[in-house]
Amino acid sequence: LTKDEMIKLFDAHEALWLKLNRGEVDKLTFRTFPWPMLRRPPEPENITAGALEAYVLNPHHPAAAKAERDRVKEQIRRWHPDRFDNRVLLKVTEEDKETVRRGAAEVVRGLNDLL
């Protein structure tokens, strides 16, 4: 991805998270979810610590001015299972809930590996 493409991706993801937090999103699927990766994963098993690192610690990420550890911790809070299951997973279509739950678990594992 070019620098501009990465910035657009980060902006799109942050805008979707904002809408999620405001309750403005009704239906998400695994394919439409804002995964913290530069390329959309085809399956939860494709979510790796390396791919997460490339996204979260990217020099063009909106939080790039923060320390790397702080950036990872911020993402861990976003993806924490209690918060995620009670706020975000409710917005996922029934047929994709389990796949998104598995993907979120991979995100948390990968982020913890970065600490």
Short mmCIF file of N, CA, C and O in Angstrom, two decimals:
data_model
loop_
_atom_site.label_atom_id
_atom_site.label_comp_id
_atom_site.label_asym_id
_atom_site.label_seq_id
_atom_site.Cartn_x
_atom_site.Cartn_y
_atom_site.Cartn_z
N LEU A 1 0.84 -1.20 0.00
CA LEU A 1 0.00 0.00 0.00
C LEU A 1 0.87 1.25 0.00
O LEU A 1 1.92 1.28 0.64
N THR A 2 0.41 2.27 -0.66
CA THR A 2 1.12 3.55 -0.64
C THR A 2 0.81 4.25 0.69
O THR A 2 -0.13 3.88 1.41
N LYS A 3 1.54 5.29 0.97
CA LYS A 3 1.31 6.08 2.18
C LYS A 3 -0.13 6.61 2.19
O LYS A 3 -0.84 6.50 3.20
N ASP A 4 -0.59 7.15 1.08
CA ASP A 4 -1.95 7.70 1.00
C ASP A 4 -3.00 6.61 1.20
O ASP A 4 -4.02 6.83 1.87
N GLU A 5 -2.78 5.43 0.63
CA GLU A 5 -3.72 4.33 0.80
C GLU A 5 -3.78 3.89 2.27
O GLU A 5 -4.86 3.59 2.79
N MET A 6 -2.62 3.87 2.93
CA MET A 6 -2.59 3.50 4.35
C MET A 6 -3.35 4.53 5.18
O MET A 6 -4.14 4.16 6.06
N ILE A 7 -3.13 5.78 4.91
CA ILE A 7 -3.82 6.84 5.66
C ILE A 7 -5.33 6.73 5.46
O ILE A 7 -6.10 6.85 6.42
N LYS A 8 -5.75 6.47 4.22
CA LYS A 8 -7.20 6.28 3.95
C LYS A 8 -7.75 5.08 4.72
O LYS A 8 -8.86 5.13 5.24
N LEU A 9 -6.98 4.01 4.76
CA LEU A 9 -7.40 2.81 5.49
C LEU A 9 -7.55 3.11 6.98
O LEU A 9 -8.57 2.78 7.59
N PHE A 10 -6.54 3.77 7.56
CA PHE A 10 -6.62 4.12 8.98
C PHE A 10 -7.81 5.03 9.25
O PHE A 10 -8.54 4.83 10.22
N ASP A 11 -8.03 6.00 8.39
CA ASP A 11 -9.17 6.92 8.55
C ASP A 11 -10.50 6.18 8.47
O ASP A 11 -11.41 6.43 9.26
N ALA A 12 -10.61 5.27 7.51
CA ALA A 12 -11.85 4.50 7.35
C ALA A 12 -12.11 3.63 8.57
O ALA A 12 -13.24 3.54 9.07
N HIS A 13 -11.05 3.00 9.08
CA HIS A 13 -11.20 2.16 10.27
C HIS A 13 -11.62 2.99 11.48
O HIS A 13 -12.53 2.60 12.22
N GLU A 14 -10.96 4.12 11.69
CA GLU A 14 -11.30 4.97 12.84
C GLU A 14 -12.73 5.51 12.72
O GLU A 14 -13.45 5.58 13.72
N ALA A 15 -13.15 5.87 11.52
CA ALA A 15 -14.52 6.35 11.32
C ALA A 15 -15.52 5.26 11.65
O ALA A 15 -16.55 5.52 12.29
N LEU A 16 -15.23 4.03 11.25
CA LEU A 16 -16.14 2.93 11.55
C LEU A 16 -16.18 2.63 13.05
O LEU A 16 -17.24 2.39 13.61
N TRP A 17 -15.02 2.69 13.71
CA TRP A 17 -15.00 2.49 15.17
C TRP A 17 -15.80 3.58 15.87
O TRP A 17 -16.52 3.31 16.83
N LEU A 18 -15.69 4.80 15.39
CA LEU A 18 -16.47 5.89 15.98
C LEU A 18 -17.97 5.62 15.85
O LEU A 18 -18.73 5.78 16.81
N LYS A 19 -18.38 5.20 14.66
CA LYS A 19 -19.79 4.88 14.43
C LYS A 19 -20.24 3.71 15.32
O LYS A 19 -21.35 3.71 15.85
N LEU A 20 -19.37 2.72 15.47
CA LEU A 20 -19.68 1.58 16.34
C LEU A 20 -19.90 2.05 17.78
O LEU A 20 -20.86 1.65 18.43
N ASN A 21 -19.00 2.88 18.26
CA ASN A 21 -19.09 3.37 19.64
C ASN A 21 -20.31 4.25 19.86
O ASN A 21 -20.83 4.33 20.97
N ARG A 22 -20.77 4.91 18.82
CA ARG A 22 -21.96 5.76 18.91
C ARG A 22 -23.26 4.99 18.68
O ARG A 22 -24.34 5.55 18.77
N GLY A 23 -23.14 3.72 18.31
CA GLY A 23 -24.32 2.92 18.04
C GLY A 23 -24.94 3.20 16.69
O GLY A 23 -26.12 2.95 16.47
N GLU A 24 -24.14 3.71 15.75
CA GLU A 24 -24.66 4.09 14.43
C GLU A 24 -24.49 3.01 13.38
O GLU A 24 -24.79 3.22 12.21
N VAL A 25 -24.00 1.84 13.78
CA VAL A 25 -23.80 0.73 12.85
C VAL A 25 -24.70 -0.41 13.29
O VAL A 25 -24.72 -0.77 14.46
N ASP A 26 -25.45 -0.96 12.35
CA ASP A 26 -26.36 -2.04 12.69
C ASP A 26 -25.82 -3.42 12.34
O ASP A 26 -25.94 -4.34 13.12
N LYS A 27 -25.25 -3.55 11.15
CA LYS A 27 -24.85 -4.88 10.72
C LYS A 27 -23.45 -4.89 10.14
O LYS A 27 -23.17 -4.25 9.14
N LEU A 28 -22.61 -5.64 10.80
CA LEU A 28 -21.25 -5.87 10.31
C LEU A 28 -21.09 -7.35 10.01
O LEU A 28 -21.76 -8.19 10.61
N THR A 29 -20.20 -7.64 9.10
CA THR A 29 -19.85 -9.03 8.79
C THR A 29 -18.34 -9.17 8.97
O THR A 29 -17.64 -8.18 9.18
N PHE A 30 -17.85 -10.38 8.86
CA PHE A 30 -16.41 -10.58 8.95
C PHE A 30 -15.70 -9.75 7.88
O PHE A 30 -14.69 -9.13 8.15
N ARG A 31 -16.29 -9.71 6.69
CA ARG A 31 -15.66 -8.96 5.57
C ARG A 31 -15.71 -7.45 5.75
O ARG A 31 -14.85 -6.75 5.23
N THR A 32 -16.70 -6.93 6.44
CA THR A 32 -16.82 -5.47 6.58
C THR A 32 -16.23 -4.96 7.90
O THR A 32 -16.26 -3.76 8.14
N PHE A 33 -15.69 -5.87 8.70
CA PHE A 33 -15.17 -5.48 10.00
C PHE A 33 -13.85 -4.73 9.87
O PHE A 33 -13.03 -5.06 9.01
N PRO A 34 -13.59 -3.73 10.72
CA PRO A 34 -12.33 -2.97 10.65
C PRO A 34 -11.18 -3.69 11.36
O PRO A 34 -10.74 -3.28 12.44
N TRP A 35 -10.72 -4.76 10.78
CA TRP A 35 -9.62 -5.52 11.38
C TRP A 35 -8.35 -4.67 11.39
O TRP A 35 -8.07 -3.97 10.41
N PRO A 36 -7.56 -4.74 12.45
CA PRO A 36 -6.33 -3.93 12.53
C PRO A 36 -5.19 -4.54 11.72
O PRO A 36 -4.17 -4.98 12.24
N MET A 37 -5.41 -4.58 10.42
CA MET A 37 -4.44 -5.13 9.49
C MET A 37 -4.46 -4.29 8.21
O MET A 37 -5.47 -3.68 7.90
N LEU A 38 -3.36 -4.29 7.51
CA LEU A 38 -3.28 -3.51 6.27
C LEU A 38 -4.04 -4.19 5.14
O LEU A 38 -4.48 -3.52 4.21
N ARG A 39 -4.21 -5.51 5.22
CA ARG A 39 -4.98 -6.25 4.23
C ARG A 39 -6.06 -7.05 4.98
O ARG A 39 -5.77 -7.68 6.00
N ARG A 40 -7.26 -7.03 4.47
CA ARG A 40 -8.37 -7.74 5.12
C ARG A 40 -8.06 -9.23 5.18
O ARG A 40 -7.75 -9.85 4.16
N PRO A 41 -8.17 -9.84 6.36
CA PRO A 41 -7.90 -11.28 6.46
C PRO A 41 -9.06 -12.09 5.88
O PRO A 41 -10.22 -11.78 6.13
N PRO A 42 -8.76 -13.13 5.10
CA PRO A 42 -9.83 -13.94 4.55
C PRO A 42 -10.51 -14.81 5.63
O PRO A 42 -11.67 -15.15 5.52
N GLU A 43 -9.74 -15.15 6.68
CA GLU A 43 -10.24 -15.99 7.77
C GLU A 43 -9.55 -15.56 9.06
O GLU A 43 -8.47 -14.98 9.02
N PRO A 44 -10.14 -15.89 10.22
CA PRO A 44 -9.52 -15.51 11.50
C PRO A 44 -8.09 -16.04 11.64
O PRO A 44 -7.23 -15.36 12.22
N GLU A 45 -7.83 -17.20 11.09
CA GLU A 45 -6.50 -17.80 11.20
C GLU A 45 -5.42 -16.99 10.48
O GLU A 45 -4.24 -17.20 10.71
N ASN A 46 -5.82 -16.08 9.61
CA ASN A 46 -4.86 -15.24 8.90
C ASN A 46 -4.47 -14.00 9.69
O ASN A 46 -3.67 -13.19 9.22
N ILE A 47 -5.04 -13.83 10.86
CA ILE A 47 -4.71 -12.68 11.71
C ILE A 47 -3.49 -13.08 12.55
O ILE A 47 -3.58 -13.95 13.41
N THR A 48 -2.36 -12.47 12.25
CA THR A 48 -1.10 -12.84 12.90
C THR A 48 -0.49 -11.65 13.63
O THR A 48 -0.81 -10.49 13.33
N ALA A 49 0.39 -11.96 14.56
CA ALA A 49 1.08 -10.90 15.30
C ALA A 49 1.86 -10.01 14.34
O ALA A 49 1.90 -8.78 14.49
N GLY A 50 2.47 -10.60 13.32
CA GLY A 50 3.23 -9.81 12.35
C GLY A 50 2.36 -8.84 11.58
O GLY A 50 2.73 -7.68 11.36
N ALA A 51 1.19 -9.32 11.16
CA ALA A 51 0.26 -8.45 10.42
C ALA A 51 -0.28 -7.34 11.32
O ALA A 51 -0.44 -6.19 10.89
N LEU A 52 -0.55 -7.67 12.58
CA LEU A 52 -1.02 -6.67 13.54
C LEU A 52 0.06 -5.63 13.81
O LEU A 52 -0.22 -4.43 13.90
N GLU A 53 1.28 -6.10 13.94
CA GLU A 53 2.40 -5.18 14.18
C GLU A 53 2.56 -4.20 13.02
O GLU A 53 2.78 -3.00 13.22
N ALA A 54 2.44 -4.70 11.80
CA ALA A 54 2.58 -3.85 10.62
C ALA A 54 1.52 -2.75 10.60
O ALA A 54 1.76 -1.65 10.08
N TYR A 55 0.36 -3.02 11.18
CA TYR A 55 -0.73 -2.04 11.23
C TYR A 55 -0.58 -1.10 12.42
O TYR A 55 -0.51 0.11 12.27
N VAL A 56 -0.51 -1.67 13.60
CA VAL A 56 -0.52 -0.87 14.84
C VAL A 56 0.73 -0.01 14.97
O VAL A 56 0.67 1.12 15.45
N LEU A 57 1.87 -0.54 14.56
CA LEU A 57 3.13 0.19 14.71
C LEU A 57 3.57 0.88 13.42
O LEU A 57 4.70 1.34 13.31
N ASN A 58 2.67 0.98 12.48
CA ASN A 58 2.95 1.64 11.21
C ASN A 58 3.26 3.12 11.44
O ASN A 58 2.58 3.78 12.22
N PRO A 59 4.27 3.66 10.77
CA PRO A 59 4.60 5.08 10.98
C PRO A 59 3.51 6.05 10.51
O PRO A 59 3.51 7.21 10.90
N HIS A 60 2.55 5.56 9.72
CA HIS A 60 1.46 6.42 9.25
C HIS A 60 0.18 6.26 10.07
O HIS A 60 -0.82 6.90 9.77
N HIS A 61 0.23 5.40 11.07
CA HIS A 61 -0.93 5.18 11.94
C HIS A 61 -1.24 6.48 12.68
O HIS A 61 -0.33 7.23 13.06
N PRO A 62 -2.54 6.79 12.90
CA PRO A 62 -2.90 8.04 13.58
C PRO A 62 -2.27 8.20 14.97
O PRO A 62 -2.04 9.33 15.41
N ALA A 63 -1.95 7.10 15.63
CA ALA A 63 -1.36 7.17 16.97
C ALA A 63 0.17 7.07 16.92
O ALA A 63 0.80 6.79 17.93
N ALA A 64 0.77 7.33 15.77
CA ALA A 64 2.21 7.14 15.60
C ALA A 64 3.07 7.95 16.57
O ALA A 64 4.20 7.57 16.87
N ALA A 65 2.55 9.05 17.08
CA ALA A 65 3.33 9.87 18.01
C ALA A 65 3.44 9.23 19.39
O ALA A 65 4.33 9.59 20.17
N LYS A 66 2.58 8.26 19.68
CA LYS A 66 2.61 7.59 20.98
C LYS A 66 3.69 6.52 21.00
O LYS A 66 4.09 6.00 19.96
N ALA A 67 4.12 6.17 22.20
CA ALA A 67 5.09 5.08 22.36
C ALA A 67 4.48 3.78 21.84
O ALA A 67 3.26 3.59 21.94
N GLU A 68 5.30 2.91 21.30
CA GLU A 68 4.81 1.67 20.71
C GLU A 68 4.00 0.85 21.71
O GLU A 68 2.92 0.35 21.39
N ARG A 69 4.50 0.73 22.92
CA ARG A 69 3.80 -0.05 23.95
C ARG A 69 2.41 0.54 24.23
O ARG A 69 1.44 -0.20 24.38
N ASP A 70 2.32 1.86 24.26
CA ASP A 70 1.03 2.53 24.50
C ASP A 70 0.06 2.28 23.35
O ASP A 70 -1.14 2.12 23.57
N ARG A 71 0.58 2.25 22.14
CA ARG A 71 -0.27 1.99 20.98
C ARG A 71 -0.85 0.58 21.03
O ARG A 71 -2.04 0.37 20.77
N VAL A 72 -0.01 -0.37 21.41
CA VAL A 72 -0.47 -1.75 21.52
C VAL A 72 -1.50 -1.88 22.64
O VAL A 72 -2.56 -2.49 22.46
N LYS A 73 -1.23 -1.27 23.78
CA LYS A 73 -2.17 -1.33 24.91
C LYS A 73 -3.51 -0.70 24.56
O LYS A 73 -4.57 -1.19 24.96
N GLU A 74 -3.48 0.38 23.80
CA GLU A 74 -4.72 1.04 23.37
C GLU A 74 -5.56 0.08 22.52
O GLU A 74 -6.78 -0.01 22.67
N GLN A 75 -4.90 -0.63 21.63
CA GLN A 75 -5.61 -1.61 20.80
C GLN A 75 -6.13 -2.78 21.63
O GLN A 75 -7.24 -3.27 21.41
N ILE A 76 -5.35 -3.22 22.61
CA ILE A 76 -5.79 -4.31 23.48
C ILE A 76 -7.07 -3.90 24.21
O ILE A 76 -8.00 -4.70 24.34
N ARG A 77 -7.14 -2.67 24.68
CA ARG A 77 -8.36 -2.20 25.35
C ARG A 77 -9.55 -2.23 24.39
O ARG A 77 -10.65 -2.63 24.75
N ARG A 78 -9.32 -1.82 23.17
CA ARG A 78 -10.39 -1.81 22.16
C ARG A 78 -10.92 -3.23 21.91
O ARG A 78 -12.11 -3.42 21.72
N TRP A 79 -10.03 -4.18 21.89
CA TRP A 79 -10.38 -5.55 21.51
C TRP A 79 -10.62 -6.46 22.71
O TRP A 79 -10.86 -7.65 22.53
N HIS A 80 -10.55 -5.94 23.93
CA HIS A 80 -10.73 -6.77 25.12
C HIS A 80 -12.06 -7.53 25.01
O HIS A 80 -13.10 -6.93 24.69
N PRO A 81 -12.05 -8.84 25.28
CA PRO A 81 -13.26 -9.65 25.07
C PRO A 81 -14.51 -9.14 25.79
O PRO A 81 -15.60 -9.17 25.21
N ASP A 82 -14.40 -8.68 27.02
CA ASP A 82 -15.59 -8.19 27.73
C ASP A 82 -16.20 -7.00 27.01
O ASP A 82 -17.40 -6.96 26.75
N ARG A 83 -15.37 -6.06 26.69
CA ARG A 83 -15.84 -4.85 25.99
C ARG A 83 -16.33 -5.21 24.58
O ARG A 83 -17.39 -4.77 24.15
N PHE A 84 -15.54 -5.99 23.89
CA PHE A 84 -15.85 -6.35 22.50
C PHE A 84 -17.17 -7.12 22.42
O PHE A 84 -18.05 -6.79 21.62
N ASP A 85 -17.32 -8.15 23.26
CA ASP A 85 -18.52 -8.98 23.20
C ASP A 85 -19.79 -8.20 23.56
O ASP A 85 -20.84 -8.42 22.97
N ASN A 86 -19.67 -7.29 24.51
CA ASN A 86 -20.85 -6.56 25.00
C ASN A 86 -21.21 -5.34 24.18
O ASN A 86 -22.33 -4.84 24.28
N ARG A 87 -20.28 -4.82 23.41
CA ARG A 87 -20.55 -3.60 22.64
C ARG A 87 -20.51 -3.82 21.13
O ARG A 87 -21.37 -3.36 20.41
N VAL A 88 -19.48 -4.49 20.69
CA VAL A 88 -19.22 -4.58 19.25
C VAL A 88 -19.85 -5.80 18.61
O VAL A 88 -20.48 -5.71 17.56
N LEU A 89 -19.70 -6.94 19.26
CA LEU A 89 -20.20 -8.19 18.67
C LEU A 89 -21.72 -8.14 18.45
O LEU A 89 -22.24 -8.80 17.56
N LEU A 90 -22.40 -7.33 19.23
CA LEU A 90 -23.86 -7.17 19.07
C LEU A 90 -24.22 -6.61 17.70
O LEU A 90 -25.35 -6.78 17.23
N LYS A 91 -23.28 -5.93 17.05
CA LYS A 91 -23.53 -5.30 15.75
C LYS A 91 -23.20 -6.22 14.57
O LYS A 91 -23.34 -5.82 13.43
N VAL A 92 -22.74 -7.42 14.87
CA VAL A 92 -22.35 -8.36 13.82
C VAL A 92 -23.54 -9.26 13.48
O VAL A 92 -24.28 -9.69 14.36
N THR A 93 -23.69 -9.55 12.19
CA THR A 93 -24.78 -10.42 11.76
C THR A 93 -24.64 -11.78 12.45
O THR A 93 -23.52 -12.24 12.74
N GLU A 94 -25.77 -12.39 12.70
CA GLU A 94 -25.80 -13.66 13.43
C GLU A 94 -24.91 -14.72 12.77
O GLU A 94 -24.17 -15.44 13.45
N GLU A 95 -24.96 -14.80 11.44
CA GLU A 95 -24.18 -15.84 10.75
C GLU A 95 -22.67 -15.62 10.82
O GLU A 95 -21.90 -16.54 10.62
N ASP A 96 -22.22 -14.39 11.14
CA ASP A 96 -20.78 -14.11 11.21
C ASP A 96 -20.27 -13.94 12.64
O ASP A 96 -19.07 -13.75 12.85
N LYS A 97 -21.14 -14.02 13.63
CA LYS A 97 -20.73 -13.75 15.02
C LYS A 97 -19.58 -14.64 15.48
O LYS A 97 -18.62 -14.16 16.05
N GLU A 98 -19.69 -15.93 15.25
CA GLU A 98 -18.65 -16.83 15.73
C GLU A 98 -17.33 -16.59 15.01
O GLU A 98 -16.26 -16.60 15.62
N THR A 99 -17.38 -16.33 13.72
CA THR A 99 -16.16 -16.06 12.96
C THR A 99 -15.51 -14.76 13.44
O THR A 99 -14.28 -14.70 13.62
N VAL A 100 -16.30 -13.73 13.68
CA VAL A 100 -15.76 -12.47 14.18
C VAL A 100 -15.22 -12.65 15.59
O VAL A 100 -14.16 -12.12 15.93
N ARG A 101 -15.90 -13.43 16.42
CA ARG A 101 -15.42 -13.70 17.78
C ARG A 101 -14.05 -14.39 17.73
O ARG A 101 -13.12 -14.03 18.46
N ARG A 102 -13.90 -15.36 16.83
CA ARG A 102 -12.61 -16.04 16.67
C ARG A 102 -11.54 -15.07 16.17
O ARG A 102 -10.40 -15.09 16.63
N GLY A 103 -11.93 -14.20 15.24
CA GLY A 103 -10.99 -13.20 14.75
C GLY A 103 -10.55 -12.25 15.84
O GLY A 103 -9.35 -11.93 15.96
N ALA A 104 -11.49 -11.82 16.67
CA ALA A 104 -11.16 -10.91 17.77
C ALA A 104 -10.21 -11.59 18.76
O ALA A 104 -9.28 -10.96 19.28
N ALA A 105 -10.42 -12.87 19.00
CA ALA A 105 -9.52 -13.61 19.91
C ALA A 105 -8.12 -13.67 19.32
O ALA A 105 -7.12 -13.54 20.05
N GLU A 106 -8.02 -13.84 18.00
CA GLU A 106 -6.70 -13.84 17.34
C GLU A 106 -6.04 -12.47 17.46
O GLU A 106 -4.82 -12.38 17.67
N VAL A 107 -6.83 -11.41 17.35
CA VAL A 107 -6.29 -10.06 17.49
C VAL A 107 -5.72 -9.88 18.89
O VAL A 107 -4.59 -9.40 19.05
N VAL A 108 -6.46 -10.27 19.90
CA VAL A 108 -6.00 -10.10 21.28
C VAL A 108 -4.72 -10.91 21.52
O VAL A 108 -3.75 -10.40 22.10
N ARG A 109 -4.69 -12.15 21.05
CA ARG A 109 -3.48 -12.99 21.20
C ARG A 109 -2.29 -12.33 20.51
O ARG A 109 -1.20 -12.23 21.07
N GLY A 110 -2.51 -11.89 19.27
CA GLY A 110 -1.42 -11.26 18.52
C GLY A 110 -0.92 -9.98 19.17
O GLY A 110 0.29 -9.73 19.23
N LEU A 111 -1.84 -9.16 19.66
CA LEU A 111 -1.45 -7.91 20.32
C LEU A 111 -0.67 -8.20 21.60
O LEU A 111 0.33 -7.52 21.89
N ASN A 112 -1.12 -9.18 22.36
CA ASN A 112 -0.40 -9.54 23.59
C ASN A 112 1.02 -10.03 23.27
O ASN A 112 1.93 -9.78 24.05
N ASP A 113 1.18 -10.69 22.14
CA ASP A 113 2.52 -11.13 21.73
C ASP A 113 3.44 -9.95 21.44
O ASP A 113 4.65 -10.07 21.52
N LEU A 114 2.86 -8.80 21.10
CA LEU A 114 3.66 -7.61 20.78
C LEU A 114 4.18 -6.90 22.03
O LEU A 114 5.07 -6.06 21.93
N LEU A 115 3.59 -7.19 23.18
CA LEU A 115 4.02 -6.50 24.41
C LEU A 115 5.34 -7.02 24.93
O LEU A 115 5.78 -8.04 24.73
#
